[in-house]
mmCIF file of N, CA and C in Angstrom:
data_model
loop_
_atom_site.group_PDB
_atom_site.id
_atom_site.type_symbol
_atom_site.label_atom_id
_atom_site.label_comp_id
_atom_site.label_asym_id
_atom_site.label_seq_id
_atom_site.Cartn_x
_atom_site.Cartn_y
_atom_site.Cartn_z
ATOM 1 N N UNK A 1 20.634 -56.159 -26.226
ATOM 2 C CA UNK A 1 19.400 -56.684 -25.671
ATOM 3 C C UNK A 1 19.446 -58.205 -25.774
ATOM 4 N N UNK A 2 19.134 -58.862 -24.684
ATOM 5 C CA UNK A 2 19.051 -60.310 -24.614
ATOM 6 C C UNK A 2 17.572 -60.682 -24.472
ATOM 7 N N UNK A 3 17.110 -61.616 -25.286
ATOM 8 C CA UNK A 3 15.715 -62.060 -25.242
ATOM 9 C C UNK A 3 15.707 -63.533 -24.851
ATOM 10 N N UNK A 4 14.983 -63.827 -23.794
ATOM 11 C CA UNK A 4 14.834 -65.205 -23.341
ATOM 12 C C UNK A 4 13.419 -65.634 -23.687
ATOM 13 N N UNK A 5 13.298 -66.516 -24.666
ATOM 14 C CA UNK A 5 12.003 -66.963 -25.159
ATOM 15 C C UNK A 5 11.712 -68.371 -24.657
ATOM 16 N N UNK A 6 10.529 -68.555 -24.082
ATOM 17 C CA UNK A 6 10.065 -69.890 -23.730
ATOM 18 C C UNK A 6 8.762 -70.131 -24.474
ATOM 19 N N UNK A 7 8.718 -71.234 -25.215
ATOM 20 C CA UNK A 7 7.525 -71.629 -25.950
ATOM 21 C C UNK A 7 6.826 -72.741 -25.193
ATOM 22 N N UNK A 8 5.502 -72.671 -25.172
ATOM 23 C CA UNK A 8 4.675 -73.626 -24.448
ATOM 24 C C UNK A 8 3.676 -74.259 -25.411
ATOM 25 N N UNK A 9 3.644 -75.569 -25.471
ATOM 26 C CA UNK A 9 2.659 -76.288 -26.270
ATOM 27 C C UNK A 9 1.579 -76.804 -25.326
ATOM 28 N N UNK A 10 0.337 -76.355 -25.576
ATOM 29 C CA UNK A 10 -0.784 -76.724 -24.692
ATOM 30 C C UNK A 10 -1.908 -77.336 -25.513
ATOM 31 N N UNK A 11 -2.782 -78.054 -24.829
ATOM 32 C CA UNK A 11 -3.988 -78.578 -25.468
ATOM 33 C C UNK A 11 -4.998 -77.440 -25.643
ATOM 34 N N UNK A 12 -5.767 -77.521 -26.702
ATOM 35 C CA UNK A 12 -6.772 -76.482 -26.985
ATOM 36 C C UNK A 12 -7.699 -76.250 -25.804
ATOM 37 N N UNK A 13 -8.093 -77.320 -25.119
ATOM 38 C CA UNK A 13 -9.076 -77.221 -24.037
ATOM 39 C C UNK A 13 -8.577 -76.446 -22.828
ATOM 40 N N UNK A 14 -7.272 -76.263 -22.696
ATOM 41 C CA UNK A 14 -6.754 -75.568 -21.518
ATOM 42 C C UNK A 14 -6.313 -74.138 -21.816
ATOM 43 N N UNK A 15 -6.615 -73.640 -23.000
ATOM 44 C CA UNK A 15 -6.140 -72.320 -23.415
ATOM 45 C C UNK A 15 -6.558 -71.202 -22.461
ATOM 46 N N UNK A 16 -7.828 -71.093 -22.162
ATOM 47 C CA UNK A 16 -8.303 -69.978 -21.326
ATOM 48 C C UNK A 16 -7.665 -70.018 -19.942
ATOM 49 N N UNK A 17 -7.678 -71.169 -19.293
ATOM 50 C CA UNK A 17 -7.123 -71.295 -17.940
ATOM 51 C C UNK A 17 -5.618 -71.041 -17.936
ATOM 52 N N UNK A 18 -4.912 -71.565 -18.931
ATOM 53 C CA UNK A 18 -3.467 -71.375 -19.030
ATOM 54 C C UNK A 18 -3.126 -69.889 -19.190
ATOM 55 N N UNK A 19 -3.787 -69.224 -20.102
ATOM 56 C CA UNK A 19 -3.512 -67.799 -20.342
ATOM 57 C C UNK A 19 -3.803 -66.952 -19.112
ATOM 58 N N UNK A 20 -4.907 -67.213 -18.448
ATOM 59 C CA UNK A 20 -5.232 -66.462 -17.239
ATOM 60 C C UNK A 20 -4.191 -66.688 -16.154
ATOM 61 N N UNK A 21 -3.790 -67.936 -15.941
ATOM 62 C CA UNK A 21 -2.789 -68.238 -14.913
ATOM 63 C C UNK A 21 -1.453 -67.575 -15.233
ATOM 64 N N UNK A 22 -1.059 -67.620 -16.495
ATOM 65 C CA UNK A 22 0.206 -66.980 -16.892
ATOM 66 C C UNK A 22 0.157 -65.479 -16.608
ATOM 67 N N UNK A 23 -0.937 -64.829 -16.982
ATOM 68 C CA UNK A 23 -1.053 -63.370 -16.840
ATOM 69 C C UNK A 23 -1.247 -62.922 -15.396
ATOM 70 N N UNK A 24 -2.009 -63.687 -14.620
ATOM 71 C CA UNK A 24 -2.362 -63.264 -13.262
ATOM 72 C C UNK A 24 -1.357 -63.758 -12.215
ATOM 73 N N UNK A 25 -0.793 -64.930 -12.426
ATOM 74 C CA UNK A 25 0.088 -65.523 -11.412
ATOM 75 C C UNK A 25 1.554 -65.597 -11.833
ATOM 76 N N UNK A 26 1.826 -66.242 -12.963
ATOM 77 C CA UNK A 26 3.204 -66.574 -13.307
ATOM 78 C C UNK A 26 4.033 -65.367 -13.744
ATOM 79 N N UNK A 27 3.537 -64.592 -14.674
ATOM 80 C CA UNK A 27 4.299 -63.426 -15.152
ATOM 81 C C UNK A 27 4.526 -62.419 -14.020
ATOM 82 N N UNK A 28 3.531 -62.116 -13.184
ATOM 83 C CA UNK A 28 3.812 -61.240 -12.032
ATOM 84 C C UNK A 28 4.891 -61.805 -11.097
ATOM 85 N N UNK A 29 4.918 -63.130 -10.923
ATOM 86 C CA UNK A 29 5.972 -63.753 -10.118
ATOM 87 C C UNK A 29 7.344 -63.481 -10.736
ATOM 88 N N UNK A 30 7.442 -63.607 -12.051
ATOM 89 C CA UNK A 30 8.712 -63.344 -12.727
ATOM 90 C C UNK A 30 9.110 -61.866 -12.624
ATOM 91 N N UNK A 31 8.133 -60.980 -12.719
ATOM 92 C CA UNK A 31 8.415 -59.540 -12.637
ATOM 93 C C UNK A 31 9.019 -59.151 -11.296
ATOM 94 N N UNK A 32 8.680 -59.900 -10.249
ATOM 95 C CA UNK A 32 9.226 -59.613 -8.922
ATOM 96 C C UNK A 32 10.749 -59.722 -8.884
ATOM 97 N N UNK A 33 11.342 -60.426 -9.836
ATOM 98 C CA UNK A 33 12.809 -60.573 -9.851
ATOM 99 C C UNK A 33 13.502 -59.253 -10.166
ATOM 100 N N UNK A 34 12.830 -58.359 -10.862
ATOM 101 C CA UNK A 34 13.416 -57.069 -11.210
ATOM 102 C C UNK A 34 14.587 -57.159 -12.172
ATOM 103 N N UNK A 35 14.708 -58.258 -12.880
ATOM 104 C CA UNK A 35 15.878 -58.454 -13.742
ATOM 105 C C UNK A 35 15.632 -58.131 -15.203
ATOM 106 N N UNK A 36 14.398 -58.175 -15.676
ATOM 107 C CA UNK A 36 14.139 -57.896 -17.094
ATOM 108 C C UNK A 36 13.357 -56.600 -17.248
ATOM 109 N N UNK A 37 13.516 -55.982 -18.419
ATOM 110 C CA UNK A 37 12.933 -54.658 -18.642
ATOM 111 C C UNK A 37 11.548 -54.703 -19.279
ATOM 112 N N UNK A 38 11.227 -55.793 -19.962
ATOM 113 C CA UNK A 38 9.914 -55.925 -20.597
ATOM 114 C C UNK A 38 9.629 -57.398 -20.827
ATOM 115 N N UNK A 39 8.357 -57.687 -21.053
ATOM 116 C CA UNK A 39 7.985 -59.052 -21.394
ATOM 117 C C UNK A 39 6.835 -59.030 -22.391
ATOM 118 N N UNK A 40 6.748 -60.081 -23.182
ATOM 119 C CA UNK A 40 5.657 -60.263 -24.135
ATOM 120 C C UNK A 40 5.144 -61.684 -24.004
ATOM 121 N N UNK A 41 3.830 -61.824 -23.911
ATOM 122 C CA UNK A 41 3.184 -63.128 -23.871
ATOM 123 C C UNK A 41 2.305 -63.196 -25.112
ATOM 124 N N UNK A 42 2.638 -64.106 -26.028
ATOM 125 C CA UNK A 42 2.006 -64.116 -27.343
ATOM 126 C C UNK A 42 1.526 -65.506 -27.734
ATOM 127 N N UNK A 43 0.472 -65.524 -28.510
ATOM 128 C CA UNK A 43 0.008 -66.764 -29.126
ATOM 129 C C UNK A 43 0.714 -66.902 -30.467
ATOM 130 N N UNK A 44 1.296 -68.057 -30.725
ATOM 131 C CA UNK A 44 1.954 -68.317 -32.001
ATOM 132 C C UNK A 44 0.861 -68.561 -33.033
ATOM 133 N N UNK A 45 0.907 -67.802 -34.114
ATOM 134 C CA UNK A 45 -0.182 -67.813 -35.084
ATOM 135 C C UNK A 45 -0.122 -68.968 -36.083
ATOM 136 N N UNK A 46 1.010 -69.614 -36.229
ATOM 137 C CA UNK A 46 1.118 -70.744 -37.150
ATOM 138 C C UNK A 46 0.638 -71.985 -36.412
ATOM 139 N N UNK A 47 -0.478 -72.516 -36.841
ATOM 140 C CA UNK A 47 -1.071 -73.677 -36.170
ATOM 141 C C UNK A 47 -0.618 -74.969 -36.843
ATOM 142 N N UNK A 48 -0.470 -75.994 -36.042
ATOM 143 C CA UNK A 48 -0.184 -77.323 -36.566
ATOM 144 C C UNK A 48 -1.374 -78.209 -36.235
ATOM 145 N N UNK A 49 -1.817 -78.980 -37.191
ATOM 146 C CA UNK A 49 -3.006 -79.797 -37.012
ATOM 147 C C UNK A 49 -2.849 -80.800 -35.879
ATOM 148 N N UNK A 50 -3.862 -80.878 -35.039
ATOM 149 C CA UNK A 50 -3.959 -81.884 -33.979
ATOM 150 C C UNK A 50 -2.809 -81.865 -32.975
ATOM 151 N N UNK A 51 -2.053 -80.794 -32.911
ATOM 152 C CA UNK A 51 -0.937 -80.739 -31.968
ATOM 153 C C UNK A 51 -1.147 -79.709 -30.873
ATOM 154 N N UNK A 52 -2.289 -79.065 -30.839
ATOM 155 C CA UNK A 52 -2.548 -78.090 -29.802
ATOM 156 C C UNK A 52 -2.163 -76.686 -30.205
ATOM 157 N N UNK A 53 -1.994 -75.845 -29.198
ATOM 158 C CA UNK A 53 -1.671 -74.431 -29.392
ATOM 159 C C UNK A 53 -0.294 -74.138 -28.813
ATOM 160 N N UNK A 54 0.355 -73.132 -29.376
ATOM 161 C CA UNK A 54 1.660 -72.731 -28.868
ATOM 162 C C UNK A 54 1.600 -71.271 -28.429
ATOM 163 N N UNK A 55 2.147 -71.017 -27.243
ATOM 164 C CA UNK A 55 2.300 -69.666 -26.715
ATOM 165 C C UNK A 55 3.773 -69.404 -26.468
ATOM 166 N N UNK A 56 4.143 -68.141 -26.511
ATOM 167 C CA UNK A 56 5.529 -67.731 -26.308
ATOM 168 C C UNK A 56 5.591 -66.651 -25.232
ATOM 169 N N UNK A 57 6.503 -66.824 -24.296
ATOM 170 C CA UNK A 57 6.777 -65.793 -23.298
ATOM 171 C C UNK A 57 8.195 -65.309 -23.530
ATOM 172 N N UNK A 58 8.332 -64.020 -23.817
ATOM 173 C CA UNK A 58 9.640 -63.423 -24.072
ATOM 174 C C UNK A 58 9.972 -62.440 -22.967
ATOM 175 N N UNK A 59 11.131 -62.627 -22.374
ATOM 176 C CA UNK A 59 11.641 -61.711 -21.359
ATOM 177 C C UNK A 59 12.820 -60.967 -21.961
ATOM 178 N N UNK A 60 12.812 -59.640 -21.877
ATOM 179 C CA UNK A 60 13.863 -58.825 -22.458
ATOM 180 C C UNK A 60 14.786 -58.303 -21.369
ATOM 181 N N UNK A 61 16.069 -58.631 -21.497
ATOM 182 C CA UNK A 61 17.090 -58.246 -20.525
ATOM 183 C C UNK A 61 18.019 -57.221 -21.167
ATOM 184 N N UNK A 62 18.393 -56.203 -20.394
ATOM 185 C CA UNK A 62 19.278 -55.155 -20.914
ATOM 186 C C UNK A 62 20.715 -55.618 -21.061
ATOM 187 N N UNK A 63 21.088 -56.704 -20.351
ATOM 188 C CA UNK A 63 22.474 -57.181 -20.431
ATOM 189 C C UNK A 63 22.533 -58.679 -20.165
ATOM 190 N N UNK A 64 23.611 -59.280 -20.590
ATOM 191 C CA UNK A 64 23.845 -60.705 -20.331
ATOM 192 C C UNK A 64 23.966 -60.954 -18.828
ATOM 193 N N UNK A 65 24.513 -59.989 -18.094
ATOM 194 C CA UNK A 65 24.662 -60.123 -16.641
ATOM 195 C C UNK A 65 23.308 -60.210 -15.937
ATOM 196 N N UNK A 66 22.362 -59.396 -16.378
ATOM 197 C CA UNK A 66 21.022 -59.449 -15.786
ATOM 198 C C UNK A 66 20.337 -60.779 -16.101
ATOM 199 N N UNK A 67 20.538 -61.272 -17.334
ATOM 200 C CA UNK A 67 19.986 -62.585 -17.658
ATOM 201 C C UNK A 67 20.607 -63.665 -16.769
ATOM 202 N N UNK A 68 21.920 -63.617 -16.597
ATOM 203 C CA UNK A 68 22.614 -64.605 -15.776
ATOM 204 C C UNK A 68 22.098 -64.564 -14.342
ATOM 205 N N UNK A 69 21.877 -63.370 -13.815
ATOM 206 C CA UNK A 69 21.319 -63.236 -12.466
ATOM 207 C C UNK A 69 19.945 -63.905 -12.399
ATOM 208 N N UNK A 70 19.094 -63.628 -13.378
ATOM 209 C CA UNK A 70 17.766 -64.252 -13.426
ATOM 210 C C UNK A 70 17.902 -65.773 -13.515
ATOM 211 N N UNK A 71 18.701 -66.227 -14.458
ATOM 212 C CA UNK A 71 18.835 -67.658 -14.736
ATOM 213 C C UNK A 71 19.365 -68.431 -13.528
ATOM 214 N N UNK A 72 20.338 -67.878 -12.848
ATOM 215 C CA UNK A 72 20.961 -68.580 -11.720
ATOM 216 C C UNK A 72 20.188 -68.414 -10.410
ATOM 217 N N UNK A 73 19.683 -67.221 -10.163
ATOM 218 C CA UNK A 73 19.082 -66.928 -8.856
ATOM 219 C C UNK A 73 17.578 -67.129 -8.791
ATOM 220 N N UNK A 74 16.870 -66.949 -9.905
ATOM 221 C CA UNK A 74 15.411 -66.935 -9.846
ATOM 222 C C UNK A 74 14.725 -68.012 -10.679
ATOM 223 N N UNK A 75 15.326 -68.406 -11.776
ATOM 224 C CA UNK A 75 14.640 -69.348 -12.670
ATOM 225 C C UNK A 75 14.351 -70.711 -12.034
ATOM 226 N N UNK A 76 15.229 -71.274 -11.207
ATOM 227 C CA UNK A 76 14.891 -72.570 -10.601
ATOM 228 C C UNK A 76 13.574 -72.540 -9.823
ATOM 229 N N UNK A 77 13.331 -71.477 -9.063
ATOM 230 C CA UNK A 77 12.067 -71.360 -8.330
ATOM 231 C C UNK A 77 10.887 -71.211 -9.293
ATOM 232 N N UNK A 78 11.069 -70.390 -10.321
ATOM 233 C CA UNK A 78 9.997 -70.184 -11.296
ATOM 234 C C UNK A 78 9.645 -71.497 -11.993
ATOM 235 N N UNK A 79 10.657 -72.262 -12.365
ATOM 236 C CA UNK A 79 10.403 -73.553 -13.007
ATOM 237 C C UNK A 79 9.678 -74.508 -12.063
ATOM 238 N N UNK A 80 10.027 -74.476 -10.795
ATOM 239 C CA UNK A 80 9.362 -75.339 -9.817
ATOM 240 C C UNK A 80 7.890 -74.967 -9.669
ATOM 241 N N UNK A 81 7.591 -73.677 -9.650
ATOM 242 C CA UNK A 81 6.201 -73.216 -9.560
ATOM 243 C C UNK A 81 5.427 -73.670 -10.794
ATOM 244 N N UNK A 82 6.027 -73.486 -11.972
ATOM 245 C CA UNK A 82 5.362 -73.888 -13.212
ATOM 246 C C UNK A 82 5.141 -75.398 -13.233
ATOM 247 N N UNK A 83 6.149 -76.153 -12.865
ATOM 248 C CA UNK A 83 6.060 -77.612 -12.853
ATOM 249 C C UNK A 83 4.996 -78.102 -11.871
ATOM 250 N N UNK A 84 4.892 -77.449 -10.735
ATOM 251 C CA UNK A 84 3.875 -77.835 -9.754
ATOM 252 C C UNK A 84 2.465 -77.643 -10.317
ATOM 253 N N UNK A 85 2.278 -76.643 -11.144
ATOM 254 C CA UNK A 85 0.959 -76.356 -11.723
ATOM 255 C C UNK A 85 0.657 -77.227 -12.946
ATOM 256 N N UNK A 86 1.657 -77.424 -13.818
ATOM 257 C CA UNK A 86 1.402 -78.042 -15.118
ATOM 258 C C UNK A 86 2.225 -79.296 -15.407
ATOM 259 N N UNK A 87 2.626 -80.000 -14.382
ATOM 260 C CA UNK A 87 3.406 -81.233 -14.572
ATOM 261 C C UNK A 87 2.717 -82.150 -15.585
ATOM 262 N N UNK A 88 3.446 -82.544 -16.603
ATOM 263 C CA UNK A 88 2.989 -83.482 -17.645
ATOM 264 C C UNK A 88 1.814 -82.977 -18.484
ATOM 265 N N UNK A 89 1.449 -81.707 -18.359
ATOM 266 C CA UNK A 89 0.352 -81.155 -19.153
ATOM 267 C C UNK A 89 0.834 -80.201 -20.245
ATOM 268 N N UNK A 90 1.988 -79.570 -20.026
ATOM 269 C CA UNK A 90 2.494 -78.558 -20.942
ATOM 270 C C UNK A 90 3.933 -78.903 -21.306
ATOM 271 N N UNK A 91 4.199 -78.909 -22.600
ATOM 272 C CA UNK A 91 5.582 -79.083 -23.055
ATOM 273 C C UNK A 91 6.162 -77.690 -23.280
ATOM 274 N N UNK A 92 7.422 -77.504 -22.898
ATOM 275 C CA UNK A 92 8.041 -76.195 -23.108
ATOM 276 C C UNK A 92 9.499 -76.357 -23.490
ATOM 277 N N UNK A 93 10.023 -75.327 -24.153
ATOM 278 C CA UNK A 93 11.450 -75.250 -24.436
ATOM 279 C C UNK A 93 11.834 -73.785 -24.500
ATOM 280 N N UNK A 94 13.079 -73.509 -24.171
ATOM 281 C CA UNK A 94 13.555 -72.126 -24.105
ATOM 282 C C UNK A 94 14.695 -71.896 -25.080
ATOM 283 N N UNK A 95 14.786 -70.646 -25.558
ATOM 284 C CA UNK A 95 15.864 -70.204 -26.433
ATOM 285 C C UNK A 95 16.378 -68.868 -25.949
ATOM 286 N N UNK A 96 17.676 -68.673 -26.041
ATOM 287 C CA UNK A 96 18.301 -67.399 -25.675
ATOM 288 C C UNK A 96 18.704 -66.699 -26.966
ATOM 289 N N UNK A 97 18.216 -65.473 -27.136
ATOM 290 C CA UNK A 97 18.455 -64.708 -28.350
ATOM 291 C C UNK A 97 19.183 -63.420 -28.028
ATOM 292 N N UNK A 98 19.965 -62.952 -28.969
ATOM 293 C CA UNK A 98 20.647 -61.673 -28.811
ATOM 294 C C UNK A 98 20.245 -60.784 -29.965
ATOM 295 N N UNK A 99 19.886 -59.544 -29.646
ATOM 296 C CA UNK A 99 19.489 -58.591 -30.674
ATOM 297 C C UNK A 99 20.660 -58.364 -31.621
ATOM 298 N N UNK A 100 20.390 -58.438 -32.911
ATOM 299 C CA UNK A 100 21.448 -58.261 -33.933
ATOM 300 C C UNK A 100 21.656 -56.793 -34.249
#
């Protein structure tokens, strides 16, 4: 199992709108790729003072090949959609994990 985790740092004031957009627009867009078997959208419970909130989106892939297909064929468009919505408002970083 390959897990592709993207963490998002947002301001407290945009939490409701960000979560709704992720659930209603962005995650369904990603699901259309048909490359991952499950996803989790979670709020990170460890808070840091005055730095906002952190959310995590995890996509679970059954194989490295399916992840590569997603990463090469679909992720550039997804990143462009996200950037168009949240340019300079949300910081994000991604990690690729493999089930031990």
